XYZ file of C-alpha atoms in Angstrom:
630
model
C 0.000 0.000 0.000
C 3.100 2.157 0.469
C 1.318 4.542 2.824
C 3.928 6.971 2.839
C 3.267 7.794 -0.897
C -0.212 8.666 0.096
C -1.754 11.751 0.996
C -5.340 11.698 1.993
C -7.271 12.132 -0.801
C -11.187 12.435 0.000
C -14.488 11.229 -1.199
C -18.397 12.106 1.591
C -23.858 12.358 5.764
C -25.089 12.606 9.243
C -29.007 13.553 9.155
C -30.502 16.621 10.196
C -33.882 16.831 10.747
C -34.319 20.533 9.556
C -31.658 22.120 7.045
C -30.169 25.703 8.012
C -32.022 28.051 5.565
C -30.028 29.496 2.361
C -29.716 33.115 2.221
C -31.480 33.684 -1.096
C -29.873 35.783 -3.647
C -31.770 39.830 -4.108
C -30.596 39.613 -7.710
C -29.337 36.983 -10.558
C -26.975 34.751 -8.561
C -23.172 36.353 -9.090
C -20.998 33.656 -10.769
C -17.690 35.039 -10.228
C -16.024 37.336 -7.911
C -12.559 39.854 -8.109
C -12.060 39.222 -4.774
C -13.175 36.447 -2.282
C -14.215 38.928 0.167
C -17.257 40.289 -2.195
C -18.422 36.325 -1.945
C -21.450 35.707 0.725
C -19.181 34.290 3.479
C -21.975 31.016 3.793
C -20.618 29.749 0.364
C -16.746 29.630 1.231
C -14.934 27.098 3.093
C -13.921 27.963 6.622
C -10.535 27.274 6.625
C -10.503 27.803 10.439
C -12.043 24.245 11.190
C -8.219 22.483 10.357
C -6.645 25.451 12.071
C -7.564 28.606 13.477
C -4.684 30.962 12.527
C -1.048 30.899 10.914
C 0.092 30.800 14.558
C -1.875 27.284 15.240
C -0.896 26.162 12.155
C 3.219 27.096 13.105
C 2.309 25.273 16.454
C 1.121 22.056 15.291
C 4.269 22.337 12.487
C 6.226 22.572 15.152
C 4.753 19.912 17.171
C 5.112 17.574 14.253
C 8.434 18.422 13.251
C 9.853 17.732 16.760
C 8.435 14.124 16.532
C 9.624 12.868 13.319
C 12.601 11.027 15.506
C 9.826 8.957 17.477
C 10.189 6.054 14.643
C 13.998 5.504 15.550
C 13.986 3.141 18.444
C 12.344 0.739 16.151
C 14.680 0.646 13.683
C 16.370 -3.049 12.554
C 13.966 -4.217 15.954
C 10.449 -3.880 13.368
C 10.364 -7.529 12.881
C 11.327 -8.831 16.196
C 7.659 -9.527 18.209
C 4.363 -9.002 17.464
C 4.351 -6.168 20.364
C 6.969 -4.102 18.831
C 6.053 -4.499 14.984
C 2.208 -2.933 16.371
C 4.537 -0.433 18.643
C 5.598 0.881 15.153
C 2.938 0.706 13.077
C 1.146 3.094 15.662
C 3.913 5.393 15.754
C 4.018 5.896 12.056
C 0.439 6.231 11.607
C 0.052 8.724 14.596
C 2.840 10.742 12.723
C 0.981 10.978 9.460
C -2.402 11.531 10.890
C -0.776 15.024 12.837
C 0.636 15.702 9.404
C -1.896 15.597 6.978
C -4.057 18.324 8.647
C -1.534 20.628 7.708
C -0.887 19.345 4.404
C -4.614 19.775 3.150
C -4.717 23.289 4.338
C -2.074 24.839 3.337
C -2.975 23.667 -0.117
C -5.990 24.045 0.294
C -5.455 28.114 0.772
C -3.727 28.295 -2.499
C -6.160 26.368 -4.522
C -8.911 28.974 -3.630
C -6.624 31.893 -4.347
C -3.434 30.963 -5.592
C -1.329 34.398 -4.915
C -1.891 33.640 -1.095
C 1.958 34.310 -0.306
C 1.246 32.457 3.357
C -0.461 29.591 1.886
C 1.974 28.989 -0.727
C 5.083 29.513 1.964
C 2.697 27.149 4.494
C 2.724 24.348 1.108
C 6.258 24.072 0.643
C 7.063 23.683 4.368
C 4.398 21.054 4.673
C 5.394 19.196 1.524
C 9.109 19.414 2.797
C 8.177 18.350 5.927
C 6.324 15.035 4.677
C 9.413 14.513 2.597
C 11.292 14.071 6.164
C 8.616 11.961 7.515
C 8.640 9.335 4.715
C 12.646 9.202 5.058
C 12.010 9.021 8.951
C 9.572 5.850 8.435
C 11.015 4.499 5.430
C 12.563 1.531 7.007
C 9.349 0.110 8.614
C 7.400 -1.323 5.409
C 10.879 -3.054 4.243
C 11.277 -4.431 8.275
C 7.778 -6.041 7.963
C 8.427 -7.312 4.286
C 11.550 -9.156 5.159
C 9.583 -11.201 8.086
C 10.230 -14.911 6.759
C 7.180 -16.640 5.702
C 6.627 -18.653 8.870
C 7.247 -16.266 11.419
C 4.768 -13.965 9.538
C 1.831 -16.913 9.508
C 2.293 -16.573 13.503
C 2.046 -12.629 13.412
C -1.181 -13.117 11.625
C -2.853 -14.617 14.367
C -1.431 -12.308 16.891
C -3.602 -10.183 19.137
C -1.538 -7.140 19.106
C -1.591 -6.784 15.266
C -5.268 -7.770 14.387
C -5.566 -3.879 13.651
C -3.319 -4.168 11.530
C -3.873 -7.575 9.616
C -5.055 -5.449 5.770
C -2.338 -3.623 5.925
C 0.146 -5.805 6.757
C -1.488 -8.451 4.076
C -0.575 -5.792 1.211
C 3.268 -5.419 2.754
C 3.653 -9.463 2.548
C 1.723 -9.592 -0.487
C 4.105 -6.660 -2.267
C 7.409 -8.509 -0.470
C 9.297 -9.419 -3.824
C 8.769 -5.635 -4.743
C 9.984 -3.469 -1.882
C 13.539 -3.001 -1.211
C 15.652 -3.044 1.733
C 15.401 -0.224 3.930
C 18.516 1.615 3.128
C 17.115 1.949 -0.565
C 13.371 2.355 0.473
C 15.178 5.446 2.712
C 16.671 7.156 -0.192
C 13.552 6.552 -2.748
C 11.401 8.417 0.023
C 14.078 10.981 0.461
C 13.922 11.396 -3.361
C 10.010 12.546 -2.779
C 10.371 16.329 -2.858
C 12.684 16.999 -5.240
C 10.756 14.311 -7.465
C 7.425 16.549 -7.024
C 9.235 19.349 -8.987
C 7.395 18.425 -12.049
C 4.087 19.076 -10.406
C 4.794 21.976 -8.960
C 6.267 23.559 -12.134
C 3.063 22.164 -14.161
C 0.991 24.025 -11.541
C 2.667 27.341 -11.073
C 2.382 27.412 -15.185
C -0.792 26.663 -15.563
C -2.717 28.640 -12.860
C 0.392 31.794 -12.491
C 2.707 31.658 -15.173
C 0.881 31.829 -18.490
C -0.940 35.067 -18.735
C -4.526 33.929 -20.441
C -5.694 35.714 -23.041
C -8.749 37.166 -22.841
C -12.253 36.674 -25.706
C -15.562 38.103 -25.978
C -18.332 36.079 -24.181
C -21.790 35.872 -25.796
C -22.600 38.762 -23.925
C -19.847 41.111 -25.164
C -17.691 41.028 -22.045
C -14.343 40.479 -20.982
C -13.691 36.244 -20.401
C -10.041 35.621 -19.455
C -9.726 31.818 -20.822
C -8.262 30.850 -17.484
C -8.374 26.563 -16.738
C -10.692 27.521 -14.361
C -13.306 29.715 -17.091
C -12.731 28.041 -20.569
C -15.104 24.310 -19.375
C -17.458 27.125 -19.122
C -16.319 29.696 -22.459
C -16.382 26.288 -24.569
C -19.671 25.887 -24.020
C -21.314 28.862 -24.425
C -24.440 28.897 -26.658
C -22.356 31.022 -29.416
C -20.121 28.418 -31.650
C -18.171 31.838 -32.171
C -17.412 32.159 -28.371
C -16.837 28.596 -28.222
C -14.018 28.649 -31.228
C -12.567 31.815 -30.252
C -12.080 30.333 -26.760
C -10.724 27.048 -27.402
C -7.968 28.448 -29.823
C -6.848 31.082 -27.716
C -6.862 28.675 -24.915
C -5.169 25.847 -26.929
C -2.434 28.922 -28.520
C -1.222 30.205 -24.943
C -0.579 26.256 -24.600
C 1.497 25.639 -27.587
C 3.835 28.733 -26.383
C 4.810 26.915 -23.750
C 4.418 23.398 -25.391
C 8.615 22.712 -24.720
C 8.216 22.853 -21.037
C 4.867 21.326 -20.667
C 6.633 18.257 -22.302
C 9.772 18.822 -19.943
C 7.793 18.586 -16.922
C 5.279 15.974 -17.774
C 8.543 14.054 -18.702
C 10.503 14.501 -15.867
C 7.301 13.072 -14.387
C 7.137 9.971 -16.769
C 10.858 9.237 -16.408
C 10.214 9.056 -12.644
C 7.567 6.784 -12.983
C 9.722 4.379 -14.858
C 12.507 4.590 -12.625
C 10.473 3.858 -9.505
C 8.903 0.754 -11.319
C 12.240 -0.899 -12.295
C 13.583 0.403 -8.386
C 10.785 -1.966 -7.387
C 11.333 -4.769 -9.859
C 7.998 -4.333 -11.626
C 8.716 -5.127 -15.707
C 6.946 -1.067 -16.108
C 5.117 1.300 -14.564
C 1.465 0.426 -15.639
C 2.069 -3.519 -14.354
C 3.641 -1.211 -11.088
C 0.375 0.954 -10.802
C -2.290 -2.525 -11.516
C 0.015 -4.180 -8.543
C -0.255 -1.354 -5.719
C -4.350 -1.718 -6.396
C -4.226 -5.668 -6.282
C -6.105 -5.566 -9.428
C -5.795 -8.705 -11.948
C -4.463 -7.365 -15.638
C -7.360 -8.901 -16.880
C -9.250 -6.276 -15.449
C -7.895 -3.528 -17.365
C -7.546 -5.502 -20.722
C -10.956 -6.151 -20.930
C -11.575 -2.002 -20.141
C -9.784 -1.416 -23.361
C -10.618 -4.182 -25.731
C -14.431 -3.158 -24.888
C -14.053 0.389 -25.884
C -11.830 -0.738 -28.679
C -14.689 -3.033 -30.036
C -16.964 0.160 -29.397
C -15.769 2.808 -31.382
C -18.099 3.186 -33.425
C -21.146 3.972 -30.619
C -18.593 6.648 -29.106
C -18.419 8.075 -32.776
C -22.404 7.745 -33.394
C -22.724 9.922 -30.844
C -20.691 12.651 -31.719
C -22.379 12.362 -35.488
C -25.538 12.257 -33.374
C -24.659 15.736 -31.915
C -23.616 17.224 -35.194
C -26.655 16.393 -36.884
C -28.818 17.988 -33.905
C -26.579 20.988 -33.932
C -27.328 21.442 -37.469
C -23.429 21.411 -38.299
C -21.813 20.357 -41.791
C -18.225 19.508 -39.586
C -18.124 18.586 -35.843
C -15.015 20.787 -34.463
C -13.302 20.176 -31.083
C -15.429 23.099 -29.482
C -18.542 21.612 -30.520
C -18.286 18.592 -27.987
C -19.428 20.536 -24.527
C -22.304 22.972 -25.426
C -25.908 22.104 -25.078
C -27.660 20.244 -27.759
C -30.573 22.934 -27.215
C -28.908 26.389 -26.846
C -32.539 28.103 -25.345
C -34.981 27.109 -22.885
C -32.574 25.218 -20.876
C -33.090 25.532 -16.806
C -30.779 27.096 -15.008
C -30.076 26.959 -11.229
C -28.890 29.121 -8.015
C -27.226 27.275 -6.066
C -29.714 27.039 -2.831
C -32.221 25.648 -5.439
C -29.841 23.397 -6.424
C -29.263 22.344 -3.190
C -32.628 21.725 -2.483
C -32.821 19.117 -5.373
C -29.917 17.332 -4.564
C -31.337 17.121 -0.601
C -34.445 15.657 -1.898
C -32.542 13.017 -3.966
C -30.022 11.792 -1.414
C -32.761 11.734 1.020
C -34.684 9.502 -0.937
C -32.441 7.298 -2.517
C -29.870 6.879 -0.183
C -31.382 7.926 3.185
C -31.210 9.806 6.114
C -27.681 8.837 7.186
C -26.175 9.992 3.577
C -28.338 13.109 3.553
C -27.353 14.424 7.168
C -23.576 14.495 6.191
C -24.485 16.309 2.975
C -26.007 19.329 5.096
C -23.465 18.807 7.648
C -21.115 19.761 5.074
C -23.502 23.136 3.895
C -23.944 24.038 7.574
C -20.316 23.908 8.827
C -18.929 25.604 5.549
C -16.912 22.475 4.109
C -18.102 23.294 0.288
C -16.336 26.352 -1.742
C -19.564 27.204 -4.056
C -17.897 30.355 -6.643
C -15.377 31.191 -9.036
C -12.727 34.194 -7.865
C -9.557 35.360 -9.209
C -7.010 33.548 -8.546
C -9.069 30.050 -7.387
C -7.660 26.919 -9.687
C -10.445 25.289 -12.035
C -12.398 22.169 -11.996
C -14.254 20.697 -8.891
C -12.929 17.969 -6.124
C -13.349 16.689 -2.560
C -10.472 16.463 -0.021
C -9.965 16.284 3.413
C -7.978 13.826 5.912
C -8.761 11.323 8.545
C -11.928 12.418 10.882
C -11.728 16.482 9.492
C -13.871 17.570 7.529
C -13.968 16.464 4.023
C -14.338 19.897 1.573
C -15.967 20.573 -1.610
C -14.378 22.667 -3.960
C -16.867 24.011 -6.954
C -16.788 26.255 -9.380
C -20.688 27.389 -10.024
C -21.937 27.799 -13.270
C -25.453 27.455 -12.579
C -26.313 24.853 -15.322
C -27.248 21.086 -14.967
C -23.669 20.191 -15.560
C -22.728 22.107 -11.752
C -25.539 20.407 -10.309
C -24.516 17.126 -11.560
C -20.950 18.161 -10.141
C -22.311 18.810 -6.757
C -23.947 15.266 -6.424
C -21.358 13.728 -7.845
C -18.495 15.750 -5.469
C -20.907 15.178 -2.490
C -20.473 11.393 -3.284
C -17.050 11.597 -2.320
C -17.454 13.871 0.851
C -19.846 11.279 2.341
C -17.950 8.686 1.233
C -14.737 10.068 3.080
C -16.903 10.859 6.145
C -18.868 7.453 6.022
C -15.091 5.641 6.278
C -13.742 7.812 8.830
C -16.202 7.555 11.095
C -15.983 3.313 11.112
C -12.704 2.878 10.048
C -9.129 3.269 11.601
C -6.657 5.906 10.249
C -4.767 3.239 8.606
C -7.444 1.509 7.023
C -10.240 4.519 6.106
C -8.492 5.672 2.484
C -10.266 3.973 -0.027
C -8.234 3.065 -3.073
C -8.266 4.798 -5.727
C -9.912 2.163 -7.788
C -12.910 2.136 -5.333
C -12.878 5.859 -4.770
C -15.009 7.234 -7.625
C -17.667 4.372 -7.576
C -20.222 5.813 -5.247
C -19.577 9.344 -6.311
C -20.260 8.001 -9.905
C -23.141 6.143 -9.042
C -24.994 9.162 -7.141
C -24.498 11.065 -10.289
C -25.526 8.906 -12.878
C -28.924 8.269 -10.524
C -29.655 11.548 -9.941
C -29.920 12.401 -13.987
C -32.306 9.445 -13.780
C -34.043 10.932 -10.680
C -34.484 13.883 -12.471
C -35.282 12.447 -15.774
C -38.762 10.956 -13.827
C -39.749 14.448 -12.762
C -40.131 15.987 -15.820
C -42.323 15.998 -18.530
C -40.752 19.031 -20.584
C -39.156 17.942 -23.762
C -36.128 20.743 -23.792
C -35.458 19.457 -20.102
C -35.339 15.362 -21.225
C -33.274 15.970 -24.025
C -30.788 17.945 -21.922
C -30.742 15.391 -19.163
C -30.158 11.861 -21.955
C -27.305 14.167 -23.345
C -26.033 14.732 -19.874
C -25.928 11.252 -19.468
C -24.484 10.671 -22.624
C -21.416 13.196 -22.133
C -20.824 11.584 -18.754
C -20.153 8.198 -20.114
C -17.933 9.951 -23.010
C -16.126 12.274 -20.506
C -15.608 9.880 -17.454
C -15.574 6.551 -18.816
C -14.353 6.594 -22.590
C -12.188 9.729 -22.803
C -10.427 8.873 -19.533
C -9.459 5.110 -21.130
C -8.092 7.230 -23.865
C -6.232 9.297 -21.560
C -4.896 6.251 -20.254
C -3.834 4.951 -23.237
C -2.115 7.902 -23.864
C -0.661 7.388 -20.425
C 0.721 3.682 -21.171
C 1.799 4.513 -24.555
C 4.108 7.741 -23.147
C 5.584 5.438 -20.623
C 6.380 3.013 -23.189
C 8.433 5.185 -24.857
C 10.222 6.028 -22.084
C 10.955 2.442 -21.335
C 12.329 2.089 -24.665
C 14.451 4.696 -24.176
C 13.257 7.063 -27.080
C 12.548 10.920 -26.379
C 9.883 12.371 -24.483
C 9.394 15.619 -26.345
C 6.355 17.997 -27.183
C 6.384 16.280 -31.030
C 6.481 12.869 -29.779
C 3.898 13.228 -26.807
C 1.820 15.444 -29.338
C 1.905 12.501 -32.110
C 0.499 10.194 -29.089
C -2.595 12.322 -28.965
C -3.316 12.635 -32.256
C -3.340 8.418 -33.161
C -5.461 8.100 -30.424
C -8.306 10.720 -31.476
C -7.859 9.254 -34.680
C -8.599 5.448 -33.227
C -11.345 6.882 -30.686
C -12.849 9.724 -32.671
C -12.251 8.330 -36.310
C -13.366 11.679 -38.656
C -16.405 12.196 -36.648
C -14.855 15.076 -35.379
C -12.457 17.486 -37.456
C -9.000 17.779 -36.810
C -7.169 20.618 -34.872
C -4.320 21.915 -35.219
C -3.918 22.451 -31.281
C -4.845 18.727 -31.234
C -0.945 17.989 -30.223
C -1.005 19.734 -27.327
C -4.214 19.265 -25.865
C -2.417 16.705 -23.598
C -0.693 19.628 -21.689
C -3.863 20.617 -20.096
C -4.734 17.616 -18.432
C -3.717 17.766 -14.926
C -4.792 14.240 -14.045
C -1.898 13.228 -15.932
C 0.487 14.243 -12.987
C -1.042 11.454 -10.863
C 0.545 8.252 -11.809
C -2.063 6.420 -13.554
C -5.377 7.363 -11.999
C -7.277 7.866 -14.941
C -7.820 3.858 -15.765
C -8.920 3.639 -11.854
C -11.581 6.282 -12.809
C -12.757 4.847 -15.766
C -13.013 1.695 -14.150
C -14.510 3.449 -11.042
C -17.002 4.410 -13.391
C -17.814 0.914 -14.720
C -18.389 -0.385 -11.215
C -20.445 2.968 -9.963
C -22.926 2.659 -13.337
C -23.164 -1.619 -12.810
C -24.156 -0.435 -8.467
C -26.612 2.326 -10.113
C -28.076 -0.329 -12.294
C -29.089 -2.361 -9.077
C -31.133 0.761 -8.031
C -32.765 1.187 -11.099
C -33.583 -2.722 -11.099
C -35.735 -1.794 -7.601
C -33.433 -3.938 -5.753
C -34.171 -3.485 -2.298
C -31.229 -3.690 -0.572
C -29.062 -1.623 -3.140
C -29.063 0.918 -1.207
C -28.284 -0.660 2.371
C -24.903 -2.600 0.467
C -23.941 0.867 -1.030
C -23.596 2.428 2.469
C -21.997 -0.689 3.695
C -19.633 -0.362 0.589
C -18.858 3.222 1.645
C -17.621 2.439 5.360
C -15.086 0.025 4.285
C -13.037 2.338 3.165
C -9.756 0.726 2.671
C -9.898 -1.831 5.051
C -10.387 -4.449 1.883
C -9.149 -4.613 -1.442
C -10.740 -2.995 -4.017
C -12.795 -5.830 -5.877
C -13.720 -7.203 -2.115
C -15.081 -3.796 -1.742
C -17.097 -3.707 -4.960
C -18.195 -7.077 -4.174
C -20.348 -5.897 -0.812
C -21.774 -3.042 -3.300
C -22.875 -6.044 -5.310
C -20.442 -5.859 -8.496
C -18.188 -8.177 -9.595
C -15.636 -6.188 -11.950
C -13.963 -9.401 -12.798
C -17.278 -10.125 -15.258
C -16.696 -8.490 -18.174
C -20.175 -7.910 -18.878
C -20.039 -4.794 -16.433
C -17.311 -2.998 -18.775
C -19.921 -4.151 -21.851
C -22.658 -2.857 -20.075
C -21.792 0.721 -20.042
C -21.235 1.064 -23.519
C -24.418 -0.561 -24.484
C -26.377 1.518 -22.177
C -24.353 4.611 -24.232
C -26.063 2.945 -27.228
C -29.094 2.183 -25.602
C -29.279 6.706 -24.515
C -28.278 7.329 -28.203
C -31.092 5.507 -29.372
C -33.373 6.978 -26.913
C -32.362 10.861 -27.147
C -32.453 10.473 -30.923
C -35.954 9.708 -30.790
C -36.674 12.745 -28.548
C -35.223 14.907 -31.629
C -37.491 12.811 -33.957
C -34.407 12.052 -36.165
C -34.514 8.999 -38.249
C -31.489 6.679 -38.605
């Protein structure tokens, strides 16, 4: 499991009988502010629930800092009872659980306004300081591993370590691949100065590049910032939407040369740590650390390979509603009906997604939801400076925050349910789960988020009769499975195939990366949609590619979440009671266990098959609501 690689990433209710009312807005709700201080304070995060001040946060630093030697009377002794093996294993999980806390927050500061001087000078120290910590504890994981076979079988059954018995199953399991601890001391030690890439990819792409700056449909000012151009590409106005992908797409390919550097410095480390650990290359490395079979992910990409041609109906399917002669790339996010779409403020869209959680999940998933409104864990608004996109993070038994970026459509109220997933999930885990064993893995982590989402277009599907509204909804549902579930196995592909170069020892430059790219829109896209000449370099803006490998875990994430959504929509009765159960494991199972008690068995591959003929199935359905013949 390699917990000192891992920082807690979240996911997750607690029910309250009434909800705390939402201050309504006088006026049209304000999407995006100059300054964070113009935001109603009831829609921003209070950062004051980790720590209070800068002086709290110095203090518990501090406190941490002078710790980091607790490990060392343990060293070369890990191994040598039963009592001191679970001696250690506390100590090193006490020391990450006072770390993270100050971890998440200091990020946490920059991500909502990234020229926060403190909270960037609070990042570094913290990611320096967990850089010590894994070098401090670096020798305990190899300790455990070298336990011989039959000395191990009697630790299994000891009473000091049944806390521990997951985790230490994944350190015997992994034994042929970790090293001894004088190498597994210098790999961790190598952490910090191996996150360079990251950090250069991120102080690029949200300080660096000055974004240019377009027209928006209604004749003002849009700075094509990551954080503005999901919602510039897809304004109603195909204009707007061109303009703003190509000026978005230019200010990429001027830096094109170091986006390539840093994503390969990345790749190269990737490959290095997989042959450091004796794994024949990085993706076998990433399938290992999950306990997944290979089978798993074959079958993910021969199914999608063997359904082309549905991904690139659809996209046909959209230019003929459109109206379009040629499909272009900035045609692929705006609304198949440009007018008479609903929009939505945020407290109504918070009422709808109460009401749905309530119902379909219950009372326990619902309460944590409005715990999370009530005690400020979810960032609602857009402000200069705040990074794009949307996520849920938090650490052990804090709370677990939503970061949005509103834009008042469908699409941010799908976000919200689907964000909210992973808050509740985090929560749900915490709260019956030990430190050590509460992180779900990343294969299991999007599954209930994915689920709640793909039920709740569904849900809302059933309460509406108005035709503009059920197309919308089907096409939602039919961009989801494109966006999360095909275009992330094409990301991985793109992934596995830059890694393979690598391997081989050929050049990881902006040309070759680019070239990547483009074979694989030609394989997944065919000509359904036009080529770009910013198609090369559309790779740079993907920051998911920075985590090693996470988008197959999504994709397959998504899989399992639409296969657990399919047992609600069956009226399976106790669907809901196993998806709760599913949720408080956490990590204290492996992933397909996990799935399993949700009811899904990813080793079939008629889940993977599944999805794509239920993206069929919605094609068929939504070009019926258009009236179009075949």
């Amino acid at each position: 499991m390699k917990l000192q690689s891992t920082v807690r990433r979240a996911l997750g209710v607690a029910a309250v009988a009434v909800a705390l009312p939402l201050a309504p807005f006088a006026a049209a709700e304000e999407l995006y502010f100059d300054s964070r201080d113009a935001m109603p304070e009831q829609y921003t995060w209070d950062l004051g629930l980790y720590f209070a001040d800068a002086a709290a946060w110095d203090a518990a630093y501090a406190a941490v800092e002078a710790r980091l030697g607790e490990a060392e009377q343990y060293r070369g002794k890990v191994g040598s009872s039963a009592k001191t093996m679970a001696a250690a294993l506390q100590t090193q999980f006490d020391l990450y659980h006072a770390l993270f806390p100050l971890y998440v927050h200091a990020h946490q500061k920059v991500h909502v306004n990234n020229g926060d001087t403190q909270g960037n000078e609070q990042s570094g120290r913290s990611e320096a300081l967990y850089a010590r910590m894994q070098s401090a504890l670096a020798f305990i994981e190899p300790e455990i591993a070298q336990v011989p076979e039959k000395q191990a079988k009697k630790y299994r059954k000891a009473k000091e370590l049944q806390p521990y018995l997951h985790y230490l199953d994944n350190i015997w399991r992994l034994r042929e691949h970790t090293r001894s601890p004088e190498v597994e001391e210098v790999v961790a030690g190598s952490s910090l100065p191996g996150s360079g890439h990251v950090n250069a990819y991120n102080a690029l792409n949200h300080a660096g590049i000055e974004w240019p700056t377009v027209k928006d449909e209604n004749g003002e000012d849009a700075v094509v910032s990551p954080g503005q151009f999901g919602r510039l590409r897809s304004s109603p106005d195909r204009q707007v939407r061109e303009n703003a992908y190509q000026a978005h797409l230019a200010a990429i390919a001027r830096y094109r040369d170091t986006f390539a550097a840093t994503m390969g410095s990345k790749i190269q480390r990737d490959v290095w740590l997989a042959r450091v650990y004796h794994y024949p290359s990085a993706v076998a490395a990433a399938l290992s650390a999950s306990n997944v079979p290979p089978e798993v992910l074959e079958t993910l990409l021969d199914t999608v390979h063997s359904n082309t041609d549905k991904l690139q109906g659809y996209l046909d399917l959209r230019r003929r509603i459109l109206g379009y002669e040629t499909l272009y790339p900035w045609d692929t996010s705006v609304p198949l009906i440009t007018e008479g779409g609903r929009s939505y403020t945020f407290p109504e869209a918070w009422e709808l997604a109460m009401q749905f959680w309530t119902e379909t999940f219950g009372e326990e998933f619902a309460t944590i939801a409005q715990e999370a409104l009530d005690k400020r864990w979810v960032d609602v608004y857009s402000n200069e400076g705040k990074q794009g996109g949307a996520y849920s993070w938090g650490t052990y038994q804090q709370p677990y925050y939503l970061f949005l970026n509103w834009e008042g459509n469908f699409d941010s109220l799908s976000t919200l349910v689907h964000e909210m997933g992973h808050s509740v999930h985090g929560v749900l885990a915490d709260r019956n789960q030990s430190f050590h064993n509460a992180d779900p893995a990343t294969f299991v982590a999007e599954v209930g988020s994915v689920a709640s989402e793909s039920l709740f277009t569904e849900w809302m599907l059933e309460r509406t009769t108005d035709p503009v509204e059920r197309k919308l909804l089907l096409d939602h549902s039919l961009s989801s499975i494109r966006n999360t579930f095909v275009t992330q196995i094409f990301f991985h592909e793109w992934e596995a195939r830059a890694h393979a170069l690598a391997e081989a020892g050929e050049a990881l430059t902006a040309d070759t990366l680019g070239n990547i790219y483009v074979e694989l829109n030609d394989l997944y896209n065919g000509d359904a949609i036009a080529q770009n000449e910013y198609t090369n370099v559309y790779w740079a803006r993907i920051p998911h590619f920075f985590r090693n490998f996470y988008v197959w875990n999504y994709a397959t994430s998504f899989a399992a979440g639409e296969a657990l959504a399919a047992r609600f929509r069956s009226g399976d009765k106790s669907a809901a009671a196993d998806y709760i159960k599913m949720l408080k494991l956490g990590g204290s199972v492996y992933p397909l266990d996990a799935l399993k008690v949700g009811g899904v068995d990813m080793t079939d591959p008629a889940v993977i098959q599944s999805v794509m003929d239920r993206f069929g199935a919605l094609q068929v359905q939504l070009a019926k609501e258009f009236e179009l013949e075949d």
